CSV table of C-alpha atoms and ligand atoms in Angstrom, one decimal:
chain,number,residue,atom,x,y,z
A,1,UNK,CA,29.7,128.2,32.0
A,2,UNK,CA,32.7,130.5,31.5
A,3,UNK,CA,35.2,128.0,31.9
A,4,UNK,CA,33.4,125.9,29.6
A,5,UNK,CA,33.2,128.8,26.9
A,6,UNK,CA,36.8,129.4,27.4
A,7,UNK,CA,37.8,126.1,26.7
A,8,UNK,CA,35.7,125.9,23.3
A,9,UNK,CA,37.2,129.3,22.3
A,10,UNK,CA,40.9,128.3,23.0
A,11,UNK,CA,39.8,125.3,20.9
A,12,UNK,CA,38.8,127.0,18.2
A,13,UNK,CA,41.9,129.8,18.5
A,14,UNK,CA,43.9,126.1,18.4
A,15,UNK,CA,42.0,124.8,15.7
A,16,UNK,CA,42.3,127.9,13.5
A,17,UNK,CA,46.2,128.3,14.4
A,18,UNK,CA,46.6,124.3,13.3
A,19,UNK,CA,44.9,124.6,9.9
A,20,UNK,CA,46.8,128.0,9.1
A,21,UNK,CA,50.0,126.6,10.2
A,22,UNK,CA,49.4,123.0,8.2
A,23,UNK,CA,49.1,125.4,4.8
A,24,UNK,CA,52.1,127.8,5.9
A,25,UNK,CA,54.3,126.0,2.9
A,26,UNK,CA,51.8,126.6,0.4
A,27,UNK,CA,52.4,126.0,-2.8
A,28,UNK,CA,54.3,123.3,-2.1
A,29,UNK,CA,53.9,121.8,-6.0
A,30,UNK,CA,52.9,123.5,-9.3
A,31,UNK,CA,49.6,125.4,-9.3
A,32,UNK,CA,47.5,124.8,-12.0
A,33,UNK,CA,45.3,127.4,-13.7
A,34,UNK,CA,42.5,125.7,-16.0
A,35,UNK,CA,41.2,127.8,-18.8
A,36,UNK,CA,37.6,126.4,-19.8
A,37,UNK,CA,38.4,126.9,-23.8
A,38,UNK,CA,41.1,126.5,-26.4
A,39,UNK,CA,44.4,127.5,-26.2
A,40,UNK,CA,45.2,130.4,-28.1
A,41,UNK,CA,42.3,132.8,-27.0
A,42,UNK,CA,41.4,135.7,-25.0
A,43,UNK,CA,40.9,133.6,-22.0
A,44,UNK,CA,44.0,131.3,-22.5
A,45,UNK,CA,46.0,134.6,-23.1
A,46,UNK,CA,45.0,136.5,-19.6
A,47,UNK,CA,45.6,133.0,-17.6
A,48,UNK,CA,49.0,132.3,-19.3
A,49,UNK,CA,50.1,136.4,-18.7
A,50,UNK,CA,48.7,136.0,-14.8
A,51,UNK,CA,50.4,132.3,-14.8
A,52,UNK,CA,53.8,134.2,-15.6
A,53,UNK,CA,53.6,136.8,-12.9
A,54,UNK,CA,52.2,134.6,-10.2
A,55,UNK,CA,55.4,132.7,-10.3
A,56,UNK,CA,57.5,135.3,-8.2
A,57,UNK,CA,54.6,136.2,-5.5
A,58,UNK,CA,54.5,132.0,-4.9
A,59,UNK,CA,57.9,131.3,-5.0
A,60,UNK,CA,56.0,128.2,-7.4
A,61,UNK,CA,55.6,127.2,-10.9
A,62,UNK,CA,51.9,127.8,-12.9
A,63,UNK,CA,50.9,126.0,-15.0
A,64,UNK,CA,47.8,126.6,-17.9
A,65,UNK,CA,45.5,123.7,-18.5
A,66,UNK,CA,43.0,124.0,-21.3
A,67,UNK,CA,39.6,122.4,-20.3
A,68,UNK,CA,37.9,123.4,-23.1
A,69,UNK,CA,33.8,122.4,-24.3
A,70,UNK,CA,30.0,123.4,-23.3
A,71,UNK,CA,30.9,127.3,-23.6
A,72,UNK,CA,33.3,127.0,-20.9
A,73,UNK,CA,31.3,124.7,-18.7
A,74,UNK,CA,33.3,121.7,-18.8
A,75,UNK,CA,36.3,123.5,-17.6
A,76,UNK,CA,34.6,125.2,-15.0
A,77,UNK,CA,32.4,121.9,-13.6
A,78,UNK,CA,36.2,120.2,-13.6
A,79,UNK,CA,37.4,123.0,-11.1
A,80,UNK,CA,34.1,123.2,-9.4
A,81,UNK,CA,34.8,119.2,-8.6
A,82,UNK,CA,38.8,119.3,-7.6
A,83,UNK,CA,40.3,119.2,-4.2
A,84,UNK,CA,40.2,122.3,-2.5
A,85,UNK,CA,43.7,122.4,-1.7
A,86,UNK,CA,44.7,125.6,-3.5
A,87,UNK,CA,46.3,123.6,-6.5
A,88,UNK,CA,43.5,123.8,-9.3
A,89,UNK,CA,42.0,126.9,-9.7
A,90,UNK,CA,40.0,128.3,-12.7
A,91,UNK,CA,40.0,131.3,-14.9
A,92,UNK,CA,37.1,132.0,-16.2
A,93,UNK,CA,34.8,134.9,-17.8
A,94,UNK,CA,31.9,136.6,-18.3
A,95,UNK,CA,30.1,133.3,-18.8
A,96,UNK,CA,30.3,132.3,-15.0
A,97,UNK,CA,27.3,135.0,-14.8
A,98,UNK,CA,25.7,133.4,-18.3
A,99,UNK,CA,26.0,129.6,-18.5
A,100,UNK,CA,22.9,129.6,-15.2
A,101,UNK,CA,20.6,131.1,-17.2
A,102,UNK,CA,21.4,129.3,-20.5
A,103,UNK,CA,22.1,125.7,-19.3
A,104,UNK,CA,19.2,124.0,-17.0
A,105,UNK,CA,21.5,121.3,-16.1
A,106,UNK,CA,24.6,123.0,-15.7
A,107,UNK,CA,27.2,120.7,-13.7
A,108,UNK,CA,27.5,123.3,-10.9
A,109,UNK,CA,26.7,126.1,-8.3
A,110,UNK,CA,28.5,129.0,-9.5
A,111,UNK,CA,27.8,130.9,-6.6
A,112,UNK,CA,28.1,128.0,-4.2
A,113,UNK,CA,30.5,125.7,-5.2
A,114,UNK,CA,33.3,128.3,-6.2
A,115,UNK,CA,36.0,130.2,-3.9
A,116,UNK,CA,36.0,133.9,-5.3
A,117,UNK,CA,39.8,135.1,-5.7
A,118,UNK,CA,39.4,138.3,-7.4
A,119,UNK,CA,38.1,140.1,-10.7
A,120,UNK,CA,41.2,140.4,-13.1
A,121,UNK,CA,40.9,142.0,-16.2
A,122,UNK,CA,38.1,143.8,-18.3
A,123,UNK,CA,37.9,143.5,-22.5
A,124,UNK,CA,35.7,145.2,-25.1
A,125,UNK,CA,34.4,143.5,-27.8
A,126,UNK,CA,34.7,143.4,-31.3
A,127,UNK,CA,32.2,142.6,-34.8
A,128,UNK,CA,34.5,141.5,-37.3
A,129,UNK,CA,34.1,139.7,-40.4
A,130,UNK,CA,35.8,137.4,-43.3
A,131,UNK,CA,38.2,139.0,-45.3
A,132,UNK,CA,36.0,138.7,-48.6
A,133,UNK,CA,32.7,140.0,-47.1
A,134,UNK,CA,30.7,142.1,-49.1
A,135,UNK,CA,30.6,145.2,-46.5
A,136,UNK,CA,33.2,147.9,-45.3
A,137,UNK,CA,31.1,149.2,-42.6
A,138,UNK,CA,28.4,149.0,-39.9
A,139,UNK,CA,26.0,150.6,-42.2
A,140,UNK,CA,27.0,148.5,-45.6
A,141,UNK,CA,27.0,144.7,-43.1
A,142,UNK,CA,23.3,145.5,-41.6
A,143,UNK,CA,22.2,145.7,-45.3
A,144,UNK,CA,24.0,142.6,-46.1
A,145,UNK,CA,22.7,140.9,-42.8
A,146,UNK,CA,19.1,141.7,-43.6
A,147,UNK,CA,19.5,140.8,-47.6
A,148,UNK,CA,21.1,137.4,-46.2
A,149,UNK,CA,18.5,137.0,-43.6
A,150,UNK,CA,18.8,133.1,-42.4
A,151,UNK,CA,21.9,132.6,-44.4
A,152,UNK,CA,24.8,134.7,-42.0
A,153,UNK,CA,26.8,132.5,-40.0
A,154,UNK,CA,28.6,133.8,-37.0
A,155,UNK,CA,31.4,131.4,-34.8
A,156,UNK,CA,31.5,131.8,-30.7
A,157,UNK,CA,33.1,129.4,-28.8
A,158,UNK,CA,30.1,128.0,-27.4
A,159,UNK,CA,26.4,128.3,-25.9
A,160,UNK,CA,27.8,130.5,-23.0
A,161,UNK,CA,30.9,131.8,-24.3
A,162,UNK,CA,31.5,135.8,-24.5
A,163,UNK,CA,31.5,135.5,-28.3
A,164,UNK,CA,28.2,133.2,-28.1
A,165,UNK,CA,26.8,136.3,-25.9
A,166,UNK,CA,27.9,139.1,-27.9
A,167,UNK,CA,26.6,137.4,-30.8
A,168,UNK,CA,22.8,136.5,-29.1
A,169,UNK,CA,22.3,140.6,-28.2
A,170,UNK,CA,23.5,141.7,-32.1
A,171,UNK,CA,20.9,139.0,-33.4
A,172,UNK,CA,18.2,140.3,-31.1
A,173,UNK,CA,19.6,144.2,-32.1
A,174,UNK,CA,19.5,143.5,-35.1
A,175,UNK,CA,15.9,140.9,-35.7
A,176,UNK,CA,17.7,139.0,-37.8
A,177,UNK,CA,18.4,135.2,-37.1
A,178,UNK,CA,21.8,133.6,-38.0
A,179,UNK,CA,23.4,130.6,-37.7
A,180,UNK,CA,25.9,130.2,-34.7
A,181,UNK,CA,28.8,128.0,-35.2
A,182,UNK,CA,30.4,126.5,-32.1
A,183,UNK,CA,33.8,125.6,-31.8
A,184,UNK,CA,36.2,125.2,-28.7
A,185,UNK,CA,37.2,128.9,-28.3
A,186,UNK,CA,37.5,131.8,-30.4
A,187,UNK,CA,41.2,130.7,-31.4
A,188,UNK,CA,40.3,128.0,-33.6
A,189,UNK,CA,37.1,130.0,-34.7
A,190,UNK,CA,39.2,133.2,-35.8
A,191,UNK,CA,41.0,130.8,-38.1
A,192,UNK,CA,37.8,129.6,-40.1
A,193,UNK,CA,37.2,133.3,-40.0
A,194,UNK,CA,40.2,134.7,-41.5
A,195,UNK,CA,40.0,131.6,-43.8
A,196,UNK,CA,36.3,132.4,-44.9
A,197,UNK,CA,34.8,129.5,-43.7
A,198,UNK,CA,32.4,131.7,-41.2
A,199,UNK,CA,31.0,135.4,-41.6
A,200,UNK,CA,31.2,137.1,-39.0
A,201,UNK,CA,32.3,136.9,-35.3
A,202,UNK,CA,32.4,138.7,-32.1
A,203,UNK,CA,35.5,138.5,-30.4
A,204,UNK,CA,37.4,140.0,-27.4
A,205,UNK,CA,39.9,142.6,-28.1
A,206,UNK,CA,42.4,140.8,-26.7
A,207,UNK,CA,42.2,138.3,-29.8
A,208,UNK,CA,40.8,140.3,-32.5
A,209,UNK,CA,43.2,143.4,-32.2
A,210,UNK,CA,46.4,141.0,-33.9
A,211,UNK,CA,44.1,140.5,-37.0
A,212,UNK,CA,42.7,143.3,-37.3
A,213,UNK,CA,46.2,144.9,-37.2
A,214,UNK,CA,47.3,142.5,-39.5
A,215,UNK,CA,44.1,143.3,-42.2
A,216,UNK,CA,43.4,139.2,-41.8
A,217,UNK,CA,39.9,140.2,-40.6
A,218,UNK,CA,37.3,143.3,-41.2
A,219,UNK,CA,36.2,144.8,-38.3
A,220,UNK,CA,32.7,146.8,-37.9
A,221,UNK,CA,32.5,148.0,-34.5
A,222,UNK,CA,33.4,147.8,-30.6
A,223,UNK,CA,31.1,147.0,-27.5
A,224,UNK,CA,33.0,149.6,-25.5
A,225,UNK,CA,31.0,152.5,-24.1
A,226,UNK,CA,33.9,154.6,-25.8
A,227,UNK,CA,35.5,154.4,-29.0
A,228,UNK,CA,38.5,152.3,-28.3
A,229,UNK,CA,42.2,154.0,-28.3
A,230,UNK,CA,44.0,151.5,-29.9
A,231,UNK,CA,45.2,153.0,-33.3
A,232,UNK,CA,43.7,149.9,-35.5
A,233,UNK,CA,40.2,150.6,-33.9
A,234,UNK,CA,40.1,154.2,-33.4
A,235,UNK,CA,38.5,154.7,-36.5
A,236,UNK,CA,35.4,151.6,-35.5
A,237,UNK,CA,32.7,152.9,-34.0
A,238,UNK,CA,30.9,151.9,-31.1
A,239,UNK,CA,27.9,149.4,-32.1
A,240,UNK,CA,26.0,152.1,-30.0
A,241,UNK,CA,26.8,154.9,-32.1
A,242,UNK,CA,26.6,152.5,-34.9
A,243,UNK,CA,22.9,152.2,-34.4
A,244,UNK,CA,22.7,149.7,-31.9
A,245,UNK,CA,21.5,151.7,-28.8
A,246,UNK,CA,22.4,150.1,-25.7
A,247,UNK,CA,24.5,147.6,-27.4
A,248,UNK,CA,27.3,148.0,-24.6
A,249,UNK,CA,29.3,144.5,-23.1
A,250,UNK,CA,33.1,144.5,-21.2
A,251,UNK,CA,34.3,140.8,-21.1
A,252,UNK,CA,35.5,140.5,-17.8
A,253,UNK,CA,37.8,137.7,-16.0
A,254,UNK,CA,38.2,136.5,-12.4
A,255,UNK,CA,40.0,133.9,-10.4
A,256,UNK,CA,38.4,130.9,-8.4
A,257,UNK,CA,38.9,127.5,-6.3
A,258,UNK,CA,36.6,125.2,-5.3
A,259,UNK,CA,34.7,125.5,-2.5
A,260,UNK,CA,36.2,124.6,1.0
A,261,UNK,CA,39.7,125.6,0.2
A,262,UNK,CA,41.2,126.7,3.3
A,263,UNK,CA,41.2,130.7,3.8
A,264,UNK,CA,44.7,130.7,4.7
A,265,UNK,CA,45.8,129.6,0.8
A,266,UNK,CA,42.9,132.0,-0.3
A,267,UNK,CA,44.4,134.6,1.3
A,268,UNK,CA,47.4,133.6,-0.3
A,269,UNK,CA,46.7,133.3,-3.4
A,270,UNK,CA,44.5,136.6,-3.6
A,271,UNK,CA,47.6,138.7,-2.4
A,272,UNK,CA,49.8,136.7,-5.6
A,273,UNK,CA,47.1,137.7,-7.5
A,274,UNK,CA,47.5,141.3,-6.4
A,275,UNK,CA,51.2,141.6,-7.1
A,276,UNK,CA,51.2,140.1,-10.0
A,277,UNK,CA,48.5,142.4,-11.6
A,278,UNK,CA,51.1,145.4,-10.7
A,279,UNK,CA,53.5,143.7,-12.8
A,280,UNK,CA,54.3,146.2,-15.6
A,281,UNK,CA,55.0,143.8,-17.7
A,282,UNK,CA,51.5,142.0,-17.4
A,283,UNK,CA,49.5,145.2,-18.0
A,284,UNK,CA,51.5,146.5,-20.8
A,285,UNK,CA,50.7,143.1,-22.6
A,286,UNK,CA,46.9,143.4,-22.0
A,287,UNK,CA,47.0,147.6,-23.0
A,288,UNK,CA,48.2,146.7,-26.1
A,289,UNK,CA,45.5,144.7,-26.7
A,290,UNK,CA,43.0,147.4,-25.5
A,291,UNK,CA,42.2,145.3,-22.6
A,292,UNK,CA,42.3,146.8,-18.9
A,293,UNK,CA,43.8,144.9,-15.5
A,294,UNK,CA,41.4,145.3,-12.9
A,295,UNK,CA,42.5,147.7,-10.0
A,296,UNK,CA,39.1,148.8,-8.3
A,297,UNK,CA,37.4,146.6,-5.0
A,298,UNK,CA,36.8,144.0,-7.3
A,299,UNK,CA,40.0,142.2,-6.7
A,300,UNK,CA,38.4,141.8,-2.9
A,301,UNK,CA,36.7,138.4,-2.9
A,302,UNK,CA,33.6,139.6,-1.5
A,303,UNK,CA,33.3,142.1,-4.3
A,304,UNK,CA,34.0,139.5,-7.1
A,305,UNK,CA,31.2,137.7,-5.9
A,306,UNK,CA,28.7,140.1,-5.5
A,307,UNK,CA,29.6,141.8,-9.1
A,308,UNK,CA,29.0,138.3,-10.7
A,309,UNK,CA,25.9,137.7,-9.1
A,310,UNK,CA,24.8,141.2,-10.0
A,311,UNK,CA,25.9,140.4,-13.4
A,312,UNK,CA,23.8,136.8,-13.6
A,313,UNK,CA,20.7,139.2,-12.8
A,314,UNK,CA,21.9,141.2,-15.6
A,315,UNK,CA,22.7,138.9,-18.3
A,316,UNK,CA,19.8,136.7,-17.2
A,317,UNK,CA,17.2,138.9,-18.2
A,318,UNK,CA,18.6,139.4,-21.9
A,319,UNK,CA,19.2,135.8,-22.1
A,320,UNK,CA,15.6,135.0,-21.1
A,321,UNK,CA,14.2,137.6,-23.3
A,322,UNK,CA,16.2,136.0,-26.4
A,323,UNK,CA,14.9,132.5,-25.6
A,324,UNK,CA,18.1,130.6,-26.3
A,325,UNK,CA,19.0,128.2,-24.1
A,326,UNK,CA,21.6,125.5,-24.1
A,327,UNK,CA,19.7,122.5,-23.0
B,1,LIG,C1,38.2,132.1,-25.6
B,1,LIG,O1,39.1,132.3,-24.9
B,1,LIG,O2,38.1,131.3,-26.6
B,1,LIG,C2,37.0,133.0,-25.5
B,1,LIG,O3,37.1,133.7,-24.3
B,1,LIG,C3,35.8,132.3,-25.7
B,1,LIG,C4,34.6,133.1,-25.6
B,1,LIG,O4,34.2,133.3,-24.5
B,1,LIG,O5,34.2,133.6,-26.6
């Protein structure tokens, strides 16, 4: 019998040594990262900064794909669905832990049928409105909201979007329905928004800080535990101060490949991930934007998938208790 164990277990060694050594050259072509909304927006922005630094740690060209629809499900059901060959990966949000308990068909597994390659980045949130609204402040935008009731509309970029989130707890916060306005991400949204063609909108930092900067949009408030730093929003309180106790949501990022991709090119590919998120260039461009670059256990696979399933349990109950749903 020990002969015959010894033979399986030199066949596995064998096996093992064979698959790691048939992916040695990866990347061999181009990765692709595929962003599930628009270009232009929060997400786009953190995939096309990580698609820059990866470039050095794999010796290899990134490239950004925008898969954009559904909230970000489209995007993600194409990734779910590619080869696993380490050459189409996804980078995708908060709305990997939403989308199961909004969508009853959704077109995939998210924790079965993904590869977890890290947690990247963490953004706050922000309420801001059209230029011409009638309201300065939190206090002066509630009163408007209730003296509108039913006639406020606010964009997201889609049932299971960050925005679409973020703007499903301020309805409930606040009792007061309003009419969402999809669109493909918050990029083409902010632009009916500076425009006037929308009300109000919740967006991530990372998208909202250039407008707000630039006076092209009002802003009310942040979803950061803590006032945020940035000198444009040091003066916006937190919608928890502002009233809305509890009212507290990080947008975060992560990594993933489809399921079955060998661990030698996850391995890989979460080390690239690494370096590049020590690239000072890379976090400079996010700080600026009040966003922060992940440096805590959650870059370990493991941990990525254990803090999104913690966070579907999270999100799930608030989603149920709203009622919305996508299908
Ligand atoms: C985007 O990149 O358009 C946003 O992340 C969409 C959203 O989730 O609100």
């Amino acid at each position: 019998m020990g002969i015959l164990k010894n033979k399986v277990a030199a066949a596995a060694i064998g096996l093992i040594a064979a698959t790691s050594a048939a992916w040695a050259d990866y990347p061999e072509k181009p990765v692709v990262l595929v962003v599930p909304f628009a270009a232009g927006g929060p997400s786009d922005k953190i995939a096309r900064d990580l698609a820059e630094a990866l470039r050095k740690p794999l010796a290899q060209t990134v490239i950004v794909d925008n898969t954009a629809g559904a909230g970000g499900t489209i995007g993600a059901a194409r990734v779910a669905r590619a080869t696993p060959d380490g050459y189409t990966l996804l980078v995708h949000h908060i709305g990997m832990s939403t989308a199961p308990a909004l969508y009853k068909k959704l077109p995939y597994k998210t924790l079965e049928d993904f590869e977890y390659l890290g947690l990247i980045n963490e953004a706050p949130s922000t309420l801001i409105g059209k230029p011409g609204l009638a309201a300065n402040n939190f206090a002066d935008l509630r009163k408007w909201i209730s003296a509108n009731e039913g006639k406020v509309n606010i964009a997201n970029a889609g049932v299971g979007s960050a925005s679409h989130l973020c703007g499903l707890i301020l309805q409930a916060t606040l009792s007061s329905k309003m009419t969402f306005v999809p669109y493909k991400g918050t990029a083409p949204a902010m632009t009916d928004l500076m425009g006037g063609q929308v009300d109000l909108m919740c967006e991530q930092a990372t998208n909202a800080v250039p407008q707000i900067e630039a006076k092209k949009v009002k802003v009310f408030g942040v979803t950061s535990k803590q006032r945020m730093a940035l000198p444009s929003l040091a003066q916006s309180p937190t919608l928890a101060e502002a009233g809305l106790a509890g009212f507290e949501m990080s947008v975060w990022h992560g990594v993933y490949a489809p399921k079955g991709t060998p661990s030698a090119v996850l391995a890989r590919l979460n080390g690239a991930i690494r370096t590049a998120l020590k690239d000072p260039e890379l976090i400079k461009r996010q700080e600026v934007l009040g966003v922060r670059v992940v440096t805590d256990s959650r870059l370990e696979p493991a941990e990525h998938k254990k803090y999104v399933e913690a966070e579907m349990t999270r999100w799930g109950k608030i989603i149920k208790d709203s009622g919305e749903t996508a299908d």
